[in-house]
Amino acid sequence: MAIEVRIPTILRTYTAGEKAVTAEGDTLAALIENLEANHPGIRDRLIDGEELRRFVNVYVGDEDVRFIGGLEATLSDGDQVVVLPAVAGG
């Protein structure tokens, strides 16, 4: 099951500069573990304890995963997952 994961610039040091990588998993948690196996260190930038980091937004298609199950959000073959760091400013 191939899922495209869009990587923000700030995390591309973990993906050798790639803007998008392919990963596998039937839930977001499994996908992140698969990402970690192929891109060591990226998990700690996405997860704090057992939850998504507060300032990391993850979308499956157009849906914020916090509203569709968080780390237990289900994924399907061909889904696109987008990781976006929250931006604050004034």
PDB file of C-alpha atoms in Angstrom:
ATOM      1  CA  MET A   1       0.000   0.000   0.000  1.00  0.00           C
ATOM      2  CA  ALA A   2       1.744   3.164  -1.184  1.00  0.00           C
ATOM      3  CA  ILE A   3       0.978   6.505   0.421  1.00  0.00           C
ATOM      4  CA  GLU A   4       2.633   9.745  -0.639  1.00  0.00           C
ATOM      5  CA  VAL A   5       3.837  11.860   2.280  1.00  0.00           C
ATOM      6  CA  ARG A   6       4.537  15.535   1.534  1.00  0.00           C
ATOM      7  CA  ILE A   7       7.435  16.772   3.665  1.00  0.00           C
ATOM      8  CA  PRO A   8       7.828  20.425   4.727  1.00  0.00           C
ATOM      9  CA  THR A   9      11.155  22.138   4.107  1.00  0.00           C
ATOM     10  CA  ILE A  10      12.126  22.075   7.780  1.00  0.00           C
ATOM     11  CA  LEU A  11      11.964  18.253   7.872  1.00  0.00           C
ATOM     12  CA  ARG A  12      13.655  17.525   4.554  1.00  0.00           C
ATOM     13  CA  THR A  13      17.017  16.956   6.252  1.00  0.00           C
ATOM     14  CA  TYR A  14      15.511  13.612   7.308  1.00  0.00           C
ATOM     15  CA  THR A  15      14.461  12.728   3.745  1.00  0.00           C
ATOM     16  CA  ALA A  16      17.687  13.668   1.947  1.00  0.00           C
ATOM     17  CA  GLY A  17      16.007  16.809   0.639  1.00  0.00           C
ATOM     18  CA  GLU A  18      13.011  15.022  -0.875  1.00  0.00           C
ATOM     19  CA  LYS A  19       9.767  17.022  -0.972  1.00  0.00           C
ATOM     20  CA  ALA A  20       7.694  13.849  -0.989  1.00  0.00           C
ATOM     21  CA  VAL A  21       8.398  10.276   0.032  1.00  0.00           C
ATOM     22  CA  THR A  22       6.413   7.068  -0.159  1.00  0.00           C
ATOM     23  CA  ALA A  23       5.493   5.180   2.987  1.00  0.00           C
ATOM     24  CA  GLU A  24       3.163   2.393   4.059  1.00  0.00           C
ATOM     25  CA  GLY A  25       0.681   1.923   6.868  1.00  0.00           C
ATOM     26  CA  ASP A  26      -3.016   1.378   7.463  1.00  0.00           C
ATOM     27  CA  THR A  27      -3.103   4.038  10.209  1.00  0.00           C
ATOM     28  CA  LEU A  28      -1.221   7.288  10.660  1.00  0.00           C
ATOM     29  CA  ALA A  29       0.723   5.733  13.556  1.00  0.00           C
ATOM     30  CA  ALA A  30       1.851   2.832  11.346  1.00  0.00           C
ATOM     31  CA  LEU A  31       2.754   5.244   8.557  1.00  0.00           C
ATOM     32  CA  ILE A  32       4.930   7.304  10.919  1.00  0.00           C
ATOM     33  CA  GLU A  33       6.689   4.137  12.134  1.00  0.00           C
ATOM     34  CA  ASN A  34       7.367   3.202   8.501  1.00  0.00           C
ATOM     35  CA  LEU A  35       8.695   6.719   7.855  1.00  0.00           C
ATOM     36  CA  GLU A  36      10.981   6.375  10.878  1.00  0.00           C
ATOM     37  CA  ALA A  37      12.337   3.054   9.603  1.00  0.00           C
ATOM     38  CA  ASN A  38      13.308   4.683   6.301  1.00  0.00           C
ATOM     39  CA  HIS A  39      14.117   8.191   7.560  1.00  0.00           C
ATOM     40  CA  PRO A  40      15.514   7.919  11.098  1.00  0.00           C
ATOM     41  CA  GLY A  41      14.775  10.851  13.378  1.00  0.00           C
ATOM     42  CA  ILE A  42      11.613  12.074  11.672  1.00  0.00           C
ATOM     43  CA  ARG A  43       9.273  10.416  14.210  1.00  0.00           C
ATOM     44  CA  ASP A  44      10.555  12.561  17.072  1.00  0.00           C
ATOM     45  CA  ARG A  45       9.732  15.674  15.062  1.00  0.00           C
ATOM     46  CA  LEU A  46       6.138  14.529  14.559  1.00  0.00           C
ATOM     47  CA  ILE A  47       5.267  12.731  17.795  1.00  0.00           C
ATOM     48  CA  ASP A  48       5.531  13.850  21.423  1.00  0.00           C
ATOM     49  CA  GLY A  49       4.931  10.885  23.713  1.00  0.00           C
ATOM     50  CA  GLU A  50       1.901   9.197  22.218  1.00  0.00           C
ATOM     51  CA  GLU A  51       0.371  12.224  20.486  1.00  0.00           C
ATOM     52  CA  LEU A  52       1.100  14.419  17.492  1.00  0.00           C
ATOM     53  CA  ARG A  53       3.212  17.387  18.467  1.00  0.00           C
ATOM     54  CA  ARG A  54       1.101  20.426  19.201  1.00  0.00           C
ATOM     55  CA  PHE A  55       2.585  22.543  16.413  1.00  0.00           C
ATOM     56  CA  VAL A  56       2.527  19.880  13.702  1.00  0.00           C
ATOM     57  CA  ASN A  57      -0.532  19.630  11.478  1.00  0.00           C
ATOM     58  CA  VAL A  58      -1.114  16.486   9.444  1.00  0.00           C
ATOM     59  CA  TYR A  59      -3.733  16.139   6.732  1.00  0.00           C
ATOM     60  CA  VAL A  60      -5.021  13.089   4.880  1.00  0.00           C
ATOM     61  CA  GLY A  61      -6.322  14.568   1.694  1.00  0.00           C
ATOM     62  CA  ASP A  62      -8.101  17.700   2.912  1.00  0.00           C
ATOM     63  CA  GLU A  63      -8.925  16.342   6.383  1.00  0.00           C
ATOM     64  CA  ASP A  64      -7.028  17.360   9.527  1.00  0.00           C
ATOM     65  CA  VAL A  65      -6.179  14.053  11.237  1.00  0.00           C
ATOM     66  CA  ARG A  66      -7.096  15.510  14.626  1.00  0.00           C
ATOM     67  CA  PHE A  67     -10.729  15.356  13.480  1.00  0.00           C
ATOM     68  CA  ILE A  68     -10.591  11.864  11.956  1.00  0.00           C
ATOM     69  CA  GLY A  69      -8.885   9.836  14.679  1.00  0.00           C
ATOM     70  CA  GLY A  70      -5.454  11.375  15.228  1.00  0.00           C
ATOM     71  CA  LEU A  71      -2.739   8.739  15.107  1.00  0.00           C
ATOM     72  CA  GLU A  72      -5.423   6.078  14.611  1.00  0.00           C
ATOM     73  CA  ALA A  73      -6.785   7.759  11.464  1.00  0.00           C
ATOM     74  CA  THR A  74      -7.151   5.088   8.805  1.00  0.00           C
ATOM     75  CA  LEU A  75      -5.300   5.334   5.526  1.00  0.00           C
ATOM     76  CA  SER A  76      -5.943   3.787   2.143  1.00  0.00           C
ATOM     77  CA  ASP A  77      -3.736   2.963  -0.803  1.00  0.00           C
ATOM     78  CA  GLY A  78      -3.162   6.115  -2.847  1.00  0.00           C
ATOM     79  CA  ASP A  79      -3.860   8.564  -0.021  1.00  0.00           C
ATOM     80  CA  GLN A  80      -1.738  11.684   0.219  1.00  0.00           C
ATOM     81  CA  VAL A  81      -0.562  12.736   3.669  1.00  0.00           C
ATOM     82  CA  VAL A  82       0.650  16.308   4.099  1.00  0.00           C
ATOM     83  CA  VAL A  83       2.767  17.368   7.084  1.00  0.00           C
ATOM     84  CA  LEU A  84       2.629  21.091   7.848  1.00  0.00           C
ATOM     85  CA  PRO A  85       4.340  22.810  10.735  1.00  0.00           C
ATOM     86  CA  ALA A  86       2.104  25.396  12.377  1.00  0.00           C
ATOM     87  CA  VAL A  87       3.199  28.939  11.661  1.00  0.00           C
ATOM     88  CA  ALA A  88       2.751  31.798  14.091  1.00  0.00           C
ATOM     89  CA  GLY A  89       3.501  35.402  13.493  1.00  0.00           C
ATOM     90  CA  GLY A  90       2.367  38.871  14.002  1.00  0.00           C
TER      91      GLY A  90
END
